[in-house]
Amino acid sequence: MRCHVLTSACLALLGLSAEASVVRVAEERPLAVGQALHLRVEAGSLEVRPGEAGKVGLDATLAPGQRVVWRESVDRRVLIVDDPERLSPRRSELRVAVPAGAPLVIHLGAASLDLQGAEAPRLVVRGGSGARIAGTFDAADVRVDGALDLQLEGPTGDVRAEGREVEVVSRGAIGSVAVDALGGPSTLALDSPRRVRATSVSGPITLRLGSASGADVVLESLSGDLRVDLVGAWPRAIVPQLATGDLSLPVVETPRVAAGAAVGEGGRLVLRSFSGDARVEGVAPPAGEPAPVPGRN
């Protein structure tokens, strides 16, 4: 009986200690139309969700001694998690609600990012152990240290995506897309891009194109394989630049193969790998969508 009482008392103390070891903060701050929101979190996790117009909502779990610092200027409001007691920042957990239409600039340090449902004219992300992003952006520039999953849910301008491994999905027309995978594969599924540049140090690159009309594409991997899935035929020239690998094409694409020197800018599909293979495949359109008319895709 005495042992049971002592055990219960120890568990209760541990519970109190765990509660006392965190600080919870809930705040709201105004965000004027045209002001950008800057977020800086050095360690832990950051979750961003849609919020109410005209204000930023914050729900944070901090370590004792950490604090939330707000700064403001005419064109921006800045939220910083400060940890003045430590040389190496401790973990914190933040959930931030952001109004639609506010530009977002996020510095992650070693933190992870989960951003879902945002609508912003501009998204900039730097650093971080990994990022899952889904939203509507006029332009996006995302460069993380870990894996990156970027889902673009509407028409988008220029996009830059960099990470250890990268996945980009675009469900609308998109302008220039630049993807760099530093240690793993790149996977792209793009409805209607204007320009695509994808590079990988050693991983494979897979690109699915909903419409290739007017697109200019260059895929380059040092040692990875290259694969392109096309709905319909490629409308212009295919330029293989393979050092040792093999090229596989549907029969209908064979007449389009050209030497790089013979092809000008625009409308090219360049497949460049030092030791990997390259493959182009024709695929069926998604269910419910008509197949492209030959010569008009």
PDB file of C-alpha atoms in Angstrom:
ATOM      1  CA  MET A   1       0.000   0.000   0.000  1.00  0.00           C
ATOM      2  CA  ARG A   2       2.780   2.393   0.976  1.00  0.00           C
ATOM      3  CA  CYS A   3       4.598   1.606  -2.279  1.00  0.00           C
ATOM      4  CA  HIS A   4       1.442   2.361  -4.265  1.00  0.00           C
ATOM      5  CA  VAL A   5       1.010   5.707  -2.493  1.00  0.00           C
ATOM      6  CA  LEU A   6       4.637   6.657  -3.139  1.00  0.00           C
ATOM      7  CA  THR A   7       4.345   5.698  -6.805  1.00  0.00           C
ATOM      8  CA  SER A   8       1.187   7.776  -7.209  1.00  0.00           C
ATOM      9  CA  ALA A   9       2.828  10.747  -5.505  1.00  0.00           C
ATOM     10  CA  CYS A  10       5.878  10.485  -7.795  1.00  0.00           C
ATOM     11  CA  LEU A  11       3.687  10.327 -10.888  1.00  0.00           C
ATOM     12  CA  ALA A  12       1.742  13.359  -9.726  1.00  0.00           C
ATOM     13  CA  LEU A  13       4.952  15.303  -9.167  1.00  0.00           C
ATOM     14  CA  LEU A  14       6.230  14.315 -12.591  1.00  0.00           C
ATOM     15  CA  GLY A  15       2.989  15.493 -14.119  1.00  0.00           C
ATOM     16  CA  LEU A  16       3.239  18.829 -12.372  1.00  0.00           C
ATOM     17  CA  SER A  17       6.867  19.093 -13.447  1.00  0.00           C
ATOM     18  CA  ALA A  18       5.931  18.424 -17.080  1.00  0.00           C
ATOM     19  CA  GLU A  19       3.227  21.100 -16.950  1.00  0.00           C
ATOM     20  CA  ALA A  20       5.622  23.555 -15.328  1.00  0.00           C
ATOM     21  CA  SER A  21       8.261  22.927 -17.992  1.00  0.00           C
ATOM     22  CA  VAL A  22       6.268  24.637 -20.755  1.00  0.00           C
ATOM     23  CA  VAL A  23       4.759  28.081 -21.206  1.00  0.00           C
ATOM     24  CA  ARG A  24       1.636  28.533 -23.301  1.00  0.00           C
ATOM     25  CA  VAL A  25       0.992  31.796 -25.120  1.00  0.00           C
ATOM     26  CA  ALA A  26      -2.169  32.818 -26.988  1.00  0.00           C
ATOM     27  CA  GLU A  27      -2.195  36.234 -28.686  1.00  0.00           C
ATOM     28  CA  GLU A  28      -3.719  38.201 -31.533  1.00  0.00           C
ATOM     29  CA  ARG A  29      -2.159  41.134 -33.361  1.00  0.00           C
ATOM     30  CA  PRO A  30      -3.567  43.323 -36.156  1.00  0.00           C
ATOM     31  CA  LEU A  31      -2.212  42.979 -39.683  1.00  0.00           C
ATOM     32  CA  ALA A  32      -3.000  45.822 -42.053  1.00  0.00           C
ATOM     33  CA  VAL A  33      -3.806  45.310 -45.713  1.00  0.00           C
ATOM     34  CA  GLY A  34      -0.537  45.201 -47.651  1.00  0.00           C
ATOM     35  CA  GLN A  35       1.591  44.279 -44.622  1.00  0.00           C
ATOM     36  CA  ALA A  36       3.707  41.133 -44.949  1.00  0.00           C
ATOM     37  CA  LEU A  37       3.954  38.650 -42.111  1.00  0.00           C
ATOM     38  CA  HIS A  38       7.478  37.498 -41.209  1.00  0.00           C
ATOM     39  CA  LEU A  39       7.885  34.443 -38.961  1.00  0.00           C
ATOM     40  CA  ARG A  40      11.169  33.291 -37.399  1.00  0.00           C
ATOM     41  CA  VAL A  41      11.341  29.995 -35.493  1.00  0.00           C
ATOM     42  CA  GLU A  42      14.760  28.414 -34.887  1.00  0.00           C
ATOM     43  CA  ALA A  43      13.784  24.958 -33.569  1.00  0.00           C
ATOM     44  CA  GLY A  44      10.661  22.860 -33.110  1.00  0.00           C
ATOM     45  CA  SER A  45       7.621  23.146 -35.360  1.00  0.00           C
ATOM     46  CA  LEU A  46       5.568  25.827 -37.063  1.00  0.00           C
ATOM     47  CA  GLU A  47       2.010  25.254 -38.252  1.00  0.00           C
ATOM     48  CA  VAL A  48       0.331  27.891 -40.435  1.00  0.00           C
ATOM     49  CA  ARG A  49      -3.389  27.880 -41.197  1.00  0.00           C
ATOM     50  CA  PRO A  50      -5.923  30.336 -42.697  1.00  0.00           C
ATOM     51  CA  GLY A  51      -7.171  32.956 -40.264  1.00  0.00           C
ATOM     52  CA  GLU A  52      -9.537  35.890 -39.955  1.00  0.00           C
ATOM     53  CA  ALA A  53      -9.120  39.061 -41.982  1.00  0.00           C
ATOM     54  CA  GLY A  54      -7.092  41.858 -40.439  1.00  0.00           C
ATOM     55  CA  LYS A  55      -5.296  39.942 -37.717  1.00  0.00           C
ATOM     56  CA  VAL A  56      -2.716  37.282 -36.883  1.00  0.00           C
ATOM     57  CA  GLY A  57      -3.560  34.616 -34.328  1.00  0.00           C
ATOM     58  CA  LEU A  58      -0.852  32.849 -32.304  1.00  0.00           C
ATOM     59  CA  ASP A  59      -1.012  29.764 -30.116  1.00  0.00           C
ATOM     60  CA  ALA A  60       2.467  28.823 -28.866  1.00  0.00           C
ATOM     61  CA  THR A  61       4.059  26.308 -26.516  1.00  0.00           C
ATOM     62  CA  LEU A  62       7.439  27.554 -25.311  1.00  0.00           C
ATOM     63  CA  ALA A  63      10.160  26.451 -22.940  1.00  0.00           C
ATOM     64  CA  PRO A  64      10.625  28.521 -19.757  1.00  0.00           C
ATOM     65  CA  GLY A  65      12.732  31.554 -20.616  1.00  0.00           C
ATOM     66  CA  GLN A  66      11.639  31.639 -24.231  1.00  0.00           C
ATOM     67  CA  ARG A  67       9.470  34.538 -25.340  1.00  0.00           C
ATOM     68  CA  VAL A  68       7.506  35.765 -28.317  1.00  0.00           C
ATOM     69  CA  VAL A  69       8.781  39.073 -29.727  1.00  0.00           C
ATOM     70  CA  TRP A  70       6.650  41.197 -32.089  1.00  0.00           C
ATOM     71  CA  ARG A  71       8.076  43.937 -34.272  1.00  0.00           C
ATOM     72  CA  GLU A  72       6.277  46.155 -36.751  1.00  0.00           C
ATOM     73  CA  SER A  73       7.020  48.563 -39.572  1.00  0.00           C
ATOM     74  CA  VAL A  74       4.907  50.102 -42.298  1.00  0.00           C
ATOM     75  CA  ASP A  75       5.251  47.122 -44.647  1.00  0.00           C
ATOM     76  CA  ARG A  76       5.549  44.178 -42.252  1.00  0.00           C
ATOM     77  CA  ARG A  77       4.780  42.607 -38.913  1.00  0.00           C
ATOM     78  CA  VAL A  78       7.451  40.256 -37.549  1.00  0.00           C
ATOM     79  CA  LEU A  79       6.989  37.401 -35.065  1.00  0.00           C
ATOM     80  CA  ILE A  80      10.162  35.968 -33.501  1.00  0.00           C
ATOM     81  CA  VAL A  81      10.625  33.201 -30.949  1.00  0.00           C
ATOM     82  CA  ASP A  82      13.525  34.423 -28.814  1.00  0.00           C
ATOM     83  CA  ASP A  83      15.514  32.162 -26.456  1.00  0.00           C
ATOM     84  CA  PRO A  84      17.963  34.544 -24.749  1.00  0.00           C
ATOM     85  CA  GLU A  85      18.973  32.058 -22.032  1.00  0.00           C
ATOM     86  CA  ARG A  86      20.463  29.517 -24.438  1.00  0.00           C
ATOM     87  CA  LEU A  87      23.214  29.615 -27.062  1.00  0.00           C
ATOM     88  CA  SER A  88      21.421  26.790 -28.879  1.00  0.00           C
ATOM     89  CA  PRO A  89      17.673  27.529 -29.256  1.00  0.00           C
ATOM     90  CA  ARG A  90      15.290  25.045 -27.646  1.00  0.00           C
ATOM     91  CA  ARG A  91      12.254  23.594 -29.361  1.00  0.00           C
ATOM     92  CA  SER A  92       9.012  25.519 -29.503  1.00  0.00           C
ATOM     93  CA  GLU A  93       5.643  24.700 -31.065  1.00  0.00           C
ATOM     94  CA  LEU A  94       3.713  27.434 -32.851  1.00  0.00           C
ATOM     95  CA  ARG A  95       0.347  27.514 -34.551  1.00  0.00           C
ATOM     96  CA  VAL A  96      -0.235  30.731 -36.492  1.00  0.00           C
ATOM     97  CA  ALA A  97      -3.474  31.810 -38.191  1.00  0.00           C
ATOM     98  CA  VAL A  98      -2.853  34.100 -41.171  1.00  0.00           C
ATOM     99  CA  PRO A  99      -5.369  36.194 -43.122  1.00  0.00           C
ATOM    100  CA  ALA A 100      -5.691  35.664 -46.860  1.00  0.00           C
ATOM    101  CA  GLY A 101      -3.749  38.094 -49.032  1.00  0.00           C
ATOM    102  CA  ALA A 102      -0.794  38.649 -46.702  1.00  0.00           C
ATOM    103  CA  PRO A 103       2.685  37.982 -48.147  1.00  0.00           C
ATOM    104  CA  LEU A 104       4.537  35.361 -46.049  1.00  0.00           C
ATOM    105  CA  VAL A 105       8.265  35.268 -45.272  1.00  0.00           C
ATOM    106  CA  ILE A 106       9.315  32.356 -43.052  1.00  0.00           C
ATOM    107  CA  HIS A 107      12.769  31.631 -41.554  1.00  0.00           C
ATOM    108  CA  LEU A 108      12.880  28.203 -39.925  1.00  0.00           C
ATOM    109  CA  GLY A 109      16.393  27.544 -38.648  1.00  0.00           C
ATOM    110  CA  ALA A 110      16.090  23.836 -37.831  1.00  0.00           C
ATOM    111  CA  ALA A 111      12.313  23.852 -37.322  1.00  0.00           C
ATOM    112  CA  SER A 112       9.763  22.038 -39.487  1.00  0.00           C
ATOM    113  CA  LEU A 113       6.906  23.726 -41.355  1.00  0.00           C
ATOM    114  CA  ASP A 114       3.342  22.582 -42.000  1.00  0.00           C
ATOM    115  CA  LEU A 115       1.490  25.227 -44.025  1.00  0.00           C
ATOM    116  CA  GLN A 116      -1.959  24.351 -45.357  1.00  0.00           C
ATOM    117  CA  GLY A 117      -4.651  26.398 -47.096  1.00  0.00           C
ATOM    118  CA  ALA A 118      -2.854  29.739 -47.241  1.00  0.00           C
ATOM    119  CA  GLU A 119      -3.569  32.338 -49.917  1.00  0.00           C
ATOM    120  CA  ALA A 120      -0.689  34.743 -50.431  1.00  0.00           C
ATOM    121  CA  PRO A 121       0.686  36.852 -53.276  1.00  0.00           C
ATOM    122  CA  ARG A 122       4.206  35.822 -52.266  1.00  0.00           C
ATOM    123  CA  LEU A 123       5.684  32.974 -50.224  1.00  0.00           C
ATOM    124  CA  VAL A 124       9.343  32.879 -49.151  1.00  0.00           C
ATOM    125  CA  VAL A 125      10.713  30.060 -46.967  1.00  0.00           C
ATOM    126  CA  ARG A 126      14.304  29.580 -45.838  1.00  0.00           C
ATOM    127  CA  GLY A 127      15.891  26.772 -43.802  1.00  0.00           C
ATOM    128  CA  GLY A 128      14.083  24.079 -41.894  1.00  0.00           C
ATOM    129  CA  SER A 129      14.249  20.335 -41.304  1.00  0.00           C
ATOM    130  CA  GLY A 130      11.387  19.792 -43.752  1.00  0.00           C
ATOM    131  CA  ALA A 131       8.263  21.472 -45.115  1.00  0.00           C
ATOM    132  CA  ARG A 132       4.750  20.463 -46.194  1.00  0.00           C
ATOM    133  CA  ILE A 133       3.091  23.337 -48.054  1.00  0.00           C
ATOM    134  CA  ALA A 134      -0.274  23.557 -49.799  1.00  0.00           C
ATOM    135  CA  GLY A 135      -1.929  26.774 -50.896  1.00  0.00           C
ATOM    136  CA  THR A 136      -2.483  29.402 -53.554  1.00  0.00           C
ATOM    137  CA  PHE A 137       0.412  31.750 -54.269  1.00  0.00           C
ATOM    138  CA  ASP A 138       1.190  34.223 -57.034  1.00  0.00           C
ATOM    139  CA  ALA A 139       4.880  33.336 -56.585  1.00  0.00           C
ATOM    140  CA  ALA A 140       6.806  30.978 -54.312  1.00  0.00           C
ATOM    141  CA  ASP A 141      10.494  30.734 -53.377  1.00  0.00           C
ATOM    142  CA  VAL A 142      11.032  27.813 -50.981  1.00  0.00           C
ATOM    143  CA  ARG A 143      14.501  26.543 -50.025  1.00  0.00           C
ATOM    144  CA  VAL A 144      14.643  24.088 -47.135  1.00  0.00           C
ATOM    145  CA  ASP A 145      17.347  21.799 -45.784  1.00  0.00           C
ATOM    146  CA  GLY A 146      15.113  18.715 -45.502  1.00  0.00           C
ATOM    147  CA  ALA A 147      12.401  17.197 -47.662  1.00  0.00           C
ATOM    148  CA  LEU A 148       9.938  19.530 -49.412  1.00  0.00           C
ATOM    149  CA  ASP A 149       6.350  18.740 -50.427  1.00  0.00           C
ATOM    150  CA  LEU A 150       4.870  21.719 -52.318  1.00  0.00           C
ATOM    151  CA  GLN A 151       1.247  21.606 -53.529  1.00  0.00           C
ATOM    152  CA  LEU A 152       0.157  24.595 -55.637  1.00  0.00           C
ATOM    153  CA  GLU A 153      -3.629  24.773 -55.687  1.00  0.00           C
ATOM    154  CA  GLY A 154      -4.212  27.511 -58.263  1.00  0.00           C
ATOM    155  CA  PRO A 155      -2.557  29.430 -61.108  1.00  0.00           C
ATOM    156  CA  THR A 156       0.978  30.388 -60.089  1.00  0.00           C
ATOM    157  CA  GLY A 157       3.716  32.617 -61.454  1.00  0.00           C
ATOM    158  CA  ASP A 158       7.374  31.772 -60.878  1.00  0.00           C
ATOM    159  CA  VAL A 159       8.287  28.973 -58.463  1.00  0.00           C
ATOM    160  CA  ARG A 160      11.625  27.938 -56.981  1.00  0.00           C
ATOM    161  CA  ALA A 161      11.752  24.779 -54.845  1.00  0.00           C
ATOM    162  CA  GLU A 162      14.896  23.390 -53.211  1.00  0.00           C
ATOM    163  CA  GLY A 163      15.353  20.629 -50.641  1.00  0.00           C
ATOM    164  CA  ARG A 164      17.005  17.328 -49.896  1.00  0.00           C
ATOM    165  CA  GLU A 165      14.221  15.716 -51.931  1.00  0.00           C
ATOM    166  CA  VAL A 166      11.444  17.645 -53.651  1.00  0.00           C
ATOM    167  CA  GLU A 167       7.869  17.026 -54.749  1.00  0.00           C
ATOM    168  CA  VAL A 168       5.931  19.749 -56.595  1.00  0.00           C
ATOM    169  CA  VAL A 169       2.309  19.427 -57.718  1.00  0.00           C
ATOM    170  CA  SER A 170       0.595  22.219 -59.654  1.00  0.00           C
ATOM    171  CA  ARG A 171      -3.155  22.144 -60.289  1.00  0.00           C
ATOM    172  CA  GLY A 172      -3.242  25.198 -62.541  1.00  0.00           C
ATOM    173  CA  ALA A 173      -1.211  27.082 -65.103  1.00  0.00           C
ATOM    174  CA  ILE A 174       2.278  27.867 -63.853  1.00  0.00           C
ATOM    175  CA  GLY A 175       5.081  30.085 -65.112  1.00  0.00           C
ATOM    176  CA  SER A 176       8.751  29.285 -64.567  1.00  0.00           C
ATOM    177  CA  VAL A 177       9.518  26.288 -62.307  1.00  0.00           C
ATOM    178  CA  ALA A 178      13.038  25.719 -60.951  1.00  0.00           C
ATOM    179  CA  VAL A 179      13.569  22.614 -58.786  1.00  0.00           C
ATOM    180  CA  ASP A 180      16.807  21.496 -57.101  1.00  0.00           C
ATOM    181  CA  ALA A 181      17.030  18.224 -55.152  1.00  0.00           C
ATOM    182  CA  LEU A 182      20.253  18.081 -53.167  1.00  0.00           C
ATOM    183  CA  GLY A 183      20.267  14.455 -52.074  1.00  0.00           C
ATOM    184  CA  GLY A 184      17.216  12.565 -53.294  1.00  0.00           C
ATOM    185  CA  PRO A 185      14.553  12.343 -55.975  1.00  0.00           C
ATOM    186  CA  SER A 186      12.546  15.097 -57.641  1.00  0.00           C
ATOM    187  CA  THR A 187       8.903  14.434 -58.512  1.00  0.00           C
ATOM    188  CA  LEU A 188       6.883  16.995 -60.472  1.00  0.00           C
ATOM    189  CA  ALA A 189       3.262  16.856 -61.633  1.00  0.00           C
ATOM    190  CA  LEU A 190       2.458  20.052 -63.547  1.00  0.00           C
ATOM    191  CA  ASP A 191      -0.770  20.848 -65.353  1.00  0.00           C
ATOM    192  CA  SER A 192       0.448  23.502 -67.780  1.00  0.00           C
ATOM    193  CA  PRO A 193       3.953  24.933 -67.207  1.00  0.00           C
ATOM    194  CA  ARG A 194       5.722  27.491 -69.364  1.00  0.00           C
ATOM    195  CA  ARG A 195       9.303  26.665 -68.364  1.00  0.00           C
ATOM    196  CA  VAL A 196      10.717  23.825 -66.226  1.00  0.00           C
ATOM    197  CA  ARG A 197      14.275  23.416 -64.951  1.00  0.00           C
ATOM    198  CA  ALA A 198      14.792  20.439 -62.607  1.00  0.00           C
ATOM    199  CA  THR A 199      18.161  19.253 -61.302  1.00  0.00           C
ATOM    200  CA  SER A 200      19.179  16.476 -58.933  1.00  0.00           C
ATOM    201  CA  VAL A 201      22.625  15.620 -57.622  1.00  0.00           C
ATOM    202  CA  SER A 202      22.105  11.854 -57.608  1.00  0.00           C
ATOM    203  CA  GLY A 203      18.401  11.070 -57.400  1.00  0.00           C
ATOM    204  CA  PRO A 204      15.985  10.344 -60.242  1.00  0.00           C
ATOM    205  CA  ILE A 205      13.710  13.013 -61.721  1.00  0.00           C
ATOM    206  CA  THR A 206      10.111  12.224 -62.669  1.00  0.00           C
ATOM    207  CA  LEU A 207       7.963  14.767 -64.502  1.00  0.00           C
ATOM    208  CA  ARG A 208       4.296  14.391 -65.438  1.00  0.00           C
ATOM    209  CA  LEU A 209       2.924  17.028 -67.800  1.00  0.00           C
ATOM    210  CA  GLY A 210      -0.777  17.623 -68.261  1.00  0.00           C
ATOM    211  CA  SER A 211      -0.152  19.910 -71.229  1.00  0.00           C
ATOM    212  CA  ALA A 212       3.181  20.338 -73.009  1.00  0.00           C
ATOM    213  CA  SER A 213       1.982  23.109 -75.320  1.00  0.00           C
ATOM    214  CA  GLY A 214       4.641  25.829 -75.433  1.00  0.00           C
ATOM    215  CA  ALA A 215       6.629  24.314 -72.566  1.00  0.00           C
ATOM    216  CA  ASP A 216      10.419  24.435 -72.467  1.00  0.00           C
ATOM    217  CA  VAL A 217      11.827  21.673 -70.224  1.00  0.00           C
ATOM    218  CA  VAL A 218      15.325  20.748 -69.048  1.00  0.00           C
ATOM    219  CA  LEU A 219      15.867  17.795 -66.688  1.00  0.00           C
ATOM    220  CA  GLU A 220      19.393  17.181 -65.402  1.00  0.00           C
ATOM    221  CA  SER A 221      20.752  14.621 -62.944  1.00  0.00           C
ATOM    222  CA  LEU A 222      24.350  13.651 -62.326  1.00  0.00           C
ATOM    223  CA  SER A 223      23.601   9.935 -61.964  1.00  0.00           C
ATOM    224  CA  GLY A 224      19.831   9.527 -61.620  1.00  0.00           C
ATOM    225  CA  ASP A 225      17.341   8.286 -64.189  1.00  0.00           C
ATOM    226  CA  LEU A 226      14.986  10.707 -65.958  1.00  0.00           C
ATOM    227  CA  ARG A 227      11.333   9.970 -66.709  1.00  0.00           C
ATOM    228  CA  VAL A 228       8.725  12.112 -68.456  1.00  0.00           C
ATOM    229  CA  ASP A 229       5.051  11.113 -68.587  1.00  0.00           C
ATOM    230  CA  LEU A 230       3.152  12.989 -71.304  1.00  0.00           C
ATOM    231  CA  VAL A 231      -0.568  13.299 -71.881  1.00  0.00           C
ATOM    232  CA  GLY A 232      -0.332  13.281 -75.691  1.00  0.00           C
ATOM    233  CA  ALA A 233       2.825  13.710 -77.753  1.00  0.00           C
ATOM    234  CA  TRP A 234       5.654  16.185 -77.202  1.00  0.00           C
ATOM    235  CA  PRO A 235       4.924  19.009 -79.674  1.00  0.00           C
ATOM    236  CA  ARG A 236       8.476  19.951 -80.625  1.00  0.00           C
ATOM    237  CA  ALA A 237      12.078  18.726 -80.298  1.00  0.00           C
ATOM    238  CA  ILE A 238      13.420  16.145 -77.837  1.00  0.00           C
ATOM    239  CA  VAL A 239      17.128  16.641 -77.079  1.00  0.00           C
ATOM    240  CA  PRO A 240      18.817  13.681 -75.319  1.00  0.00           C
ATOM    241  CA  GLN A 241      22.189  14.448 -73.736  1.00  0.00           C
ATOM    242  CA  LEU A 242      23.179  11.171 -72.084  1.00  0.00           C
ATOM    243  CA  ALA A 243      26.778  10.162 -71.447  1.00  0.00           C
ATOM    244  CA  THR A 244      26.320   6.411 -70.875  1.00  0.00           C
ATOM    245  CA  GLY A 245      22.605   5.777 -70.296  1.00  0.00           C
ATOM    246  CA  ASP A 246      19.900   4.596 -72.676  1.00  0.00           C
ATOM    247  CA  LEU A 247      17.005   6.553 -74.188  1.00  0.00           C
ATOM    248  CA  SER A 248      13.530   5.025 -74.413  1.00  0.00           C
ATOM    249  CA  LEU A 249      10.799   6.757 -76.453  1.00  0.00           C
ATOM    250  CA  PRO A 250       7.397   5.884 -77.854  1.00  0.00           C
ATOM    251  CA  VAL A 251       7.594   5.312 -81.611  1.00  0.00           C
ATOM    252  CA  VAL A 252       5.554   8.462 -82.255  1.00  0.00           C
ATOM    253  CA  GLU A 253       8.250  10.571 -80.579  1.00  0.00           C
ATOM    254  CA  THR A 254      11.241   9.239 -82.539  1.00  0.00           C
ATOM    255  CA  PRO A 255      11.074  11.804 -85.388  1.00  0.00           C
ATOM    256  CA  ARG A 256      11.303  14.626 -82.849  1.00  0.00           C
ATOM    257  CA  VAL A 257      14.742  13.625 -81.540  1.00  0.00           C
ATOM    258  CA  ALA A 258      17.269  16.322 -82.452  1.00  0.00           C
ATOM    259  CA  ALA A 259      20.830  17.333 -81.654  1.00  0.00           C
ATOM    260  CA  GLY A 260      21.032  20.128 -79.114  1.00  0.00           C
ATOM    261  CA  ALA A 261      22.973  22.393 -81.470  1.00  0.00           C
ATOM    262  CA  ALA A 262      20.177  22.220 -84.033  1.00  0.00           C
ATOM    263  CA  VAL A 263      17.452  23.412 -81.692  1.00  0.00           C
ATOM    264  CA  GLY A 264      16.788  26.960 -80.593  1.00  0.00           C
ATOM    265  CA  GLU A 265      15.317  28.068 -77.278  1.00  0.00           C
ATOM    266  CA  GLY A 266      11.674  27.279 -76.729  1.00  0.00           C
ATOM    267  CA  GLY A 267       9.679  24.088 -76.968  1.00  0.00           C
ATOM    268  CA  ARG A 268      12.577  21.768 -76.139  1.00  0.00           C
ATOM    269  CA  LEU A 269      12.589  18.695 -73.940  1.00  0.00           C
ATOM    270  CA  VAL A 270      16.235  18.311 -72.843  1.00  0.00           C
ATOM    271  CA  LEU A 271      17.166  15.108 -70.994  1.00  0.00           C
ATOM    272  CA  ARG A 272      20.645  15.342 -69.483  1.00  0.00           C
ATOM    273  CA  SER A 273      22.301  12.724 -67.249  1.00  0.00           C
ATOM    274  CA  PHE A 274      25.899  11.547 -66.877  1.00  0.00           C
ATOM    275  CA  SER A 275      25.151   7.910 -66.034  1.00  0.00           C
ATOM    276  CA  GLY A 276      21.364   7.560 -65.806  1.00  0.00           C
ATOM    277  CA  ASP A 277      18.787   6.450 -68.370  1.00  0.00           C
ATOM    278  CA  ALA A 278      16.018   8.598 -69.859  1.00  0.00           C
ATOM    279  CA  ARG A 279      12.480   7.473 -70.645  1.00  0.00           C
ATOM    280  CA  VAL A 280       9.491   9.251 -72.198  1.00  0.00           C
ATOM    281  CA  GLU A 281       6.067   7.626 -71.803  1.00  0.00           C
ATOM    282  CA  GLY A 282       2.622   8.501 -73.107  1.00  0.00           C
ATOM    283  CA  VAL A 283      -0.063   8.345 -70.402  1.00  0.00           C
ATOM    284  CA  ALA A 284      -3.829   8.670 -70.323  1.00  0.00           C
ATOM    285  CA  PRO A 285      -5.370  11.963 -69.155  1.00  0.00           C
ATOM    286  CA  PRO A 286      -6.942  12.039 -65.687  1.00  0.00           C
ATOM    287  CA  ALA A 287     -10.445  10.599 -65.441  1.00  0.00           C
ATOM    288  CA  GLY A 288     -13.065  12.996 -66.776  1.00  0.00           C
ATOM    289  CA  GLU A 289     -10.657  14.974 -68.978  1.00  0.00           C
ATOM    290  CA  PRO A 290     -10.651  14.618 -72.791  1.00  0.00           C
ATOM    291  CA  ALA A 291      -7.566  13.326 -74.553  1.00  0.00           C
ATOM    292  CA  PRO A 292      -5.609  16.059 -76.399  1.00  0.00           C
ATOM    293  CA  VAL A 293      -6.143  16.442 -80.133  1.00  0.00           C
ATOM    294  CA  PRO A 294      -2.966  15.357 -82.012  1.00  0.00           C
ATOM    295  CA  GLY A 295      -0.920  18.374 -83.053  1.00  0.00           C
ATOM    296  CA  ARG A 296      -2.866  20.716 -80.757  1.00  0.00           C
ATOM    297  CA  ASN A 297      -1.612  19.835 -77.269  1.00  0.00           C
TER     298      ASN A 297
END
